């Protein structure tokens, strides 16, 4: 199943650099405003990796492509995290 990761730190660096060029400070946007800019960046540049994989001849089922921050993936991670917490396998140190 092909897909891409959200690469949070790398994405944050790119978005902050882009904002600086526009004279905008990340903190002035607030959390939601900054997240919106991150999603805009992902929408503009996120397909590059998939396109590169296709050009290299990857024979994946592209109809099943996933992104780590898609609702289904995020929900699955949250569900497993809660189950592990309830079993005492995850705890606050």
Coordinates of N, CA and C in Angstrom, one line a residue:
X1 N 0.9 -1.2 0.0 CA 0.0 0.0 0.0 C 0.9 1.2 0.0
X2 N 0.9 2.0 -1.1 CA 1.8 3.2 -1.1 C 1.3 4.3 -0.3
X3 N 2.2 5.2 0.2 CA 1.8 6.3 0.9 C 2.9 7.2 1.3
X4 N 2.6 8.3 2.0 CA 3.6 9.2 2.5 C 3.4 9.5 3.9
X5 N 4.5 9.9 4.6 CA 4.4 10.3 6.0 C 4.3 11.8 6.0
X6 N 3.8 12.4 7.1 CA 3.6 13.8 7.2 C 4.9 14.6 7.5
X7 N 6.0 13.9 7.8 CA 7.3 14.5 8.0 C 7.2 15.9 8.8
X8 N 6.6 15.8 10.0 CA 6.2 17.0 10.7 C 7.4 18.0 10.9
X9 N 8.5 17.6 11.3 CA 9.6 18.6 11.5 C 10.1 19.2 10.2
X10 N 10.3 18.3 9.2 CA 10.7 18.9 7.9 C 9.7 19.8 7.3
X11 N 8.4 19.4 7.4 CA 7.3 20.3 6.9 C 7.3 21.6 7.7
X12 N 7.4 21.6 9.0 CA 7.4 22.8 9.8 C 8.6 23.7 9.4
X13 N 9.7 23.2 9.2 CA 10.9 24.0 8.7 C 10.6 24.7 7.4
X14 N 10.1 23.9 6.4 CA 9.7 24.5 5.1 C 8.7 25.6 5.2
X15 N 7.7 25.3 6.0 CA 6.6 26.3 6.2 C 7.1 27.6 6.9
X16 N 7.9 27.4 7.9 CA 8.5 28.6 8.6 C 9.3 29.4 7.7
X17 N 10.2 28.7 6.9 CA 11.0 29.4 5.9 C 10.1 30.2 4.9
X18 N 9.1 29.6 4.4 CA 8.2 30.3 3.5 C 7.5 31.5 4.2
X19 N 7.1 31.3 5.4 CA 6.5 32.4 6.1 C 7.4 33.6 6.3
X20 N 8.7 33.3 6.7 CA 9.7 34.3 6.9 C 9.9 35.1 5.6
X21 N 9.9 34.4 4.5 CA 10.1 35.2 3.2 C 8.9 36.1 2.9
X22 N 7.8 35.8 3.5 CA 6.6 36.7 3.4 C 6.5 37.7 4.5
X23 N 7.5 37.7 5.4 CA 7.5 38.6 6.6 C 6.5 38.2 7.7
X24 N 6.2 36.9 7.7 CA 5.2 36.5 8.7 C 5.9 35.6 9.8
X25 N 5.6 35.9 11.0 CA 6.1 35.1 12.1 C 5.1 34.0 12.5
X26 N 5.6 32.7 12.6 CA 4.8 31.6 12.9 C 3.8 31.8 14.1
X27 N 4.4 32.5 15.1 CA 3.6 32.7 16.4 C 2.5 33.7 16.2
X28 N 2.6 34.5 15.2 CA 1.5 35.5 14.9 C 0.3 34.8 14.4
X29 N 0.4 33.6 13.8 CA -0.7 32.9 13.2 C -1.5 32.1 14.2
X30 N -0.9 31.8 15.3 CA -1.6 30.9 16.3 C -1.5 29.5 15.8
X31 N -1.9 28.6 16.6 CA -1.8 27.1 16.3 C -2.6 26.8 15.1
X32 N -3.9 27.2 15.0 CA -4.8 26.8 13.9 C -4.3 27.4 12.6
X33 N -3.9 28.7 12.7 CA -3.4 29.4 11.5 C -2.2 28.7 10.9
X34 N -1.3 28.3 11.8 CA -0.1 27.7 11.4 C -0.4 26.3 10.8
X35 N -1.3 25.6 11.4 CA -1.7 24.3 10.8 C -2.3 24.4 9.5
X36 N -3.1 25.5 9.3 CA -3.7 25.7 8.0 C -2.6 25.9 6.9
X37 N -1.5 26.7 7.3 CA -0.4 26.9 6.4 C 0.3 25.6 6.0
X38 N 0.4 24.7 7.0 CA 1.1 23.4 6.8 C 0.3 22.6 5.8
X39 N -1.0 22.6 6.0 CA -1.9 21.8 5.1 C -1.8 22.4 3.7
X40 N -1.7 23.7 3.6 CA -1.6 24.4 2.2 C -0.3 23.9 1.6
X41 N 0.8 23.9 2.4 CA 2.1 23.5 1.9 C 2.0 22.0 1.4
X42 N 1.4 21.1 2.2 CA 1.2 19.7 1.9 C 0.4 19.6 0.6
X43 N -0.6 20.4 0.4 CA -1.5 20.3 -0.8 C -0.7 20.7 -2.0
X44 N 0.2 21.7 -1.8 CA 1.0 22.2 -3.0 C 2.2 21.2 -3.3
X45 N 2.9 20.7 -2.3 CA 4.1 20.0 -2.6 C 4.0 18.5 -2.3
X46 N 3.0 18.0 -1.6 CA 2.9 16.6 -1.2 C 3.0 15.6 -2.3
X47 N 2.5 15.9 -3.4 CA 2.4 15.0 -4.5 C 3.7 14.7 -5.2
X48 N 4.7 15.5 -4.9 CA 6.1 15.3 -5.5 C 6.6 13.9 -5.3
X49 N 6.6 13.5 -4.0 CA 7.1 12.2 -3.7 C 6.4 11.1 -4.5
X50 N 5.1 11.1 -4.5 CA 4.4 10.1 -5.2 C 4.7 10.1 -6.7
X51 N 4.8 11.3 -7.3 CA 5.1 11.5 -8.7 C 6.5 10.9 -9.0
X52 N 7.5 11.1 -8.1 CA 8.8 10.6 -8.2 C 8.8 9.1 -8.2
X53 N 8.0 8.5 -7.3 CA 7.9 7.1 -7.2 C 7.4 6.5 -8.5
X54 N 6.3 7.1 -9.0 CA 5.7 6.7 -10.3 C 6.7 6.8 -11.4
X55 N 7.5 7.9 -11.5 CA 8.5 8.0 -12.6 C 9.6 7.0 -12.5
X56 N 9.9 6.5 -11.3 CA 10.9 5.5 -11.1 C 10.4 4.1 -11.4
X57 N 9.1 4.0 -11.7 CA 8.5 2.7 -12.1 C 7.9 1.9 -11.0
X58 N 7.6 2.5 -9.9 CA 7.0 1.8 -8.8 C 5.7 1.2 -9.3
X59 N 5.4 -0.1 -9.0 CA 4.2 -0.7 -9.5 C 3.3 -0.9 -8.3
X60 N 2.8 0.1 -7.7 CA 2.0 0.0 -6.5 C 0.5 0.2 -7.0
X61 N -0.4 -0.2 -6.1 CA -1.8 0.0 -6.3 C -2.1 1.5 -5.9
X62 N -2.0 2.4 -6.8 CA -2.2 3.8 -6.4 C -3.6 4.2 -5.9
X63 N -4.5 3.3 -6.2 CA -5.9 3.6 -5.7 C -6.0 3.4 -4.2
X64 N -4.9 2.8 -3.6 CA -4.9 2.6 -2.2 C -3.9 3.5 -1.4
X65 N -3.5 4.6 -2.1 CA -2.6 5.5 -1.5 C -3.1 6.1 -0.2
X66 N -2.1 6.2 0.8 CA -2.5 6.7 2.1 C -1.5 7.8 2.5
X67 N -1.9 8.7 3.4 CA -1.1 9.7 4.0 C -1.3 9.6 5.5
X68 N -0.2 9.7 6.3 CA -0.3 9.4 7.7 C -1.3 10.3 8.5
X69 N -1.6 11.4 8.0 CA -2.5 12.3 8.7 C -4.0 12.2 8.2
X70 N -4.2 11.2 7.2 CA -5.6 11.0 6.8 C -6.4 10.5 8.0
X71 N -7.7 10.8 8.0 CA -8.6 10.5 9.1 C -8.5 9.0 9.5
X72 N -8.5 8.1 8.5 CA -8.5 6.7 8.8 C -7.2 6.3 9.5
X73 N -6.1 6.8 9.1 CA -4.8 6.5 9.7 C -4.7 7.0 11.1
X74 N -5.1 8.3 11.2 CA -5.1 9.0 12.5 C -6.0 8.3 13.5
X75 N -7.2 7.9 13.1 CA -8.2 7.2 14.0 C -7.6 5.9 14.4
X76 N -7.0 5.2 13.5 CA -6.4 3.9 13.9 C -5.3 4.0 14.9
X77 N -4.5 5.0 14.8 CA -3.4 5.2 15.8 C -4.0 5.6 17.1
X78 N -5.0 6.4 17.1 CA -5.6 6.9 18.4 C -6.3 5.7 19.1
X79 N -7.0 4.8 18.3 CA -7.6 3.7 18.8 C -6.7 2.7 19.5
X80 N -5.5 2.4 18.8 CA -4.5 1.5 19.4 C -3.9 2.2 20.6
X81 N -3.6 3.5 20.6 CA -3.0 4.1 21.7 C -3.9 4.0 22.9
X82 N -5.2 4.3 22.8 CA -6.1 4.2 23.9 C -6.2 2.7 24.4
X83 N -6.2 1.7 23.6 CA -6.2 0.4 24.0 C -5.0 0.0 24.8
X84 N -3.8 0.5 24.3 CA -2.6 0.2 25.0 C -2.6 0.9 26.4
X85 N -3.1 2.1 26.4 CA -3.2 2.9 27.7 C -4.1 2.2 28.7
X86 N -5.2 1.7 28.2 CA -6.2 1.0 29.1 C -5.6 -0.3 29.6
X87 N -4.7 -0.9 28.9 CA -4.0 -2.1 29.4 C -2.9 -1.8 30.3
X88 N -2.6 -0.5 30.5 CA -1.5 -0.1 31.4 C -0.1 -0.2 30.7
X89 N -0.1 -0.3 29.4 CA 1.2 -0.5 28.6 C 1.7 0.9 28.2
X90 N 0.9 1.9 28.3 CA 1.4 3.3 28.1 C 1.0 4.1 29.3
X91 N 1.9 4.8 29.9 CA 1.6 5.6 31.1 C 2.5 6.8 31.1
X92 N 2.0 7.8 31.9 CA 2.7 9.0 32.1 C 3.9 8.8 33.0
X93 N 5.1 9.1 32.6 CA 6.3 8.9 33.4 C 6.6 10.0 34.3

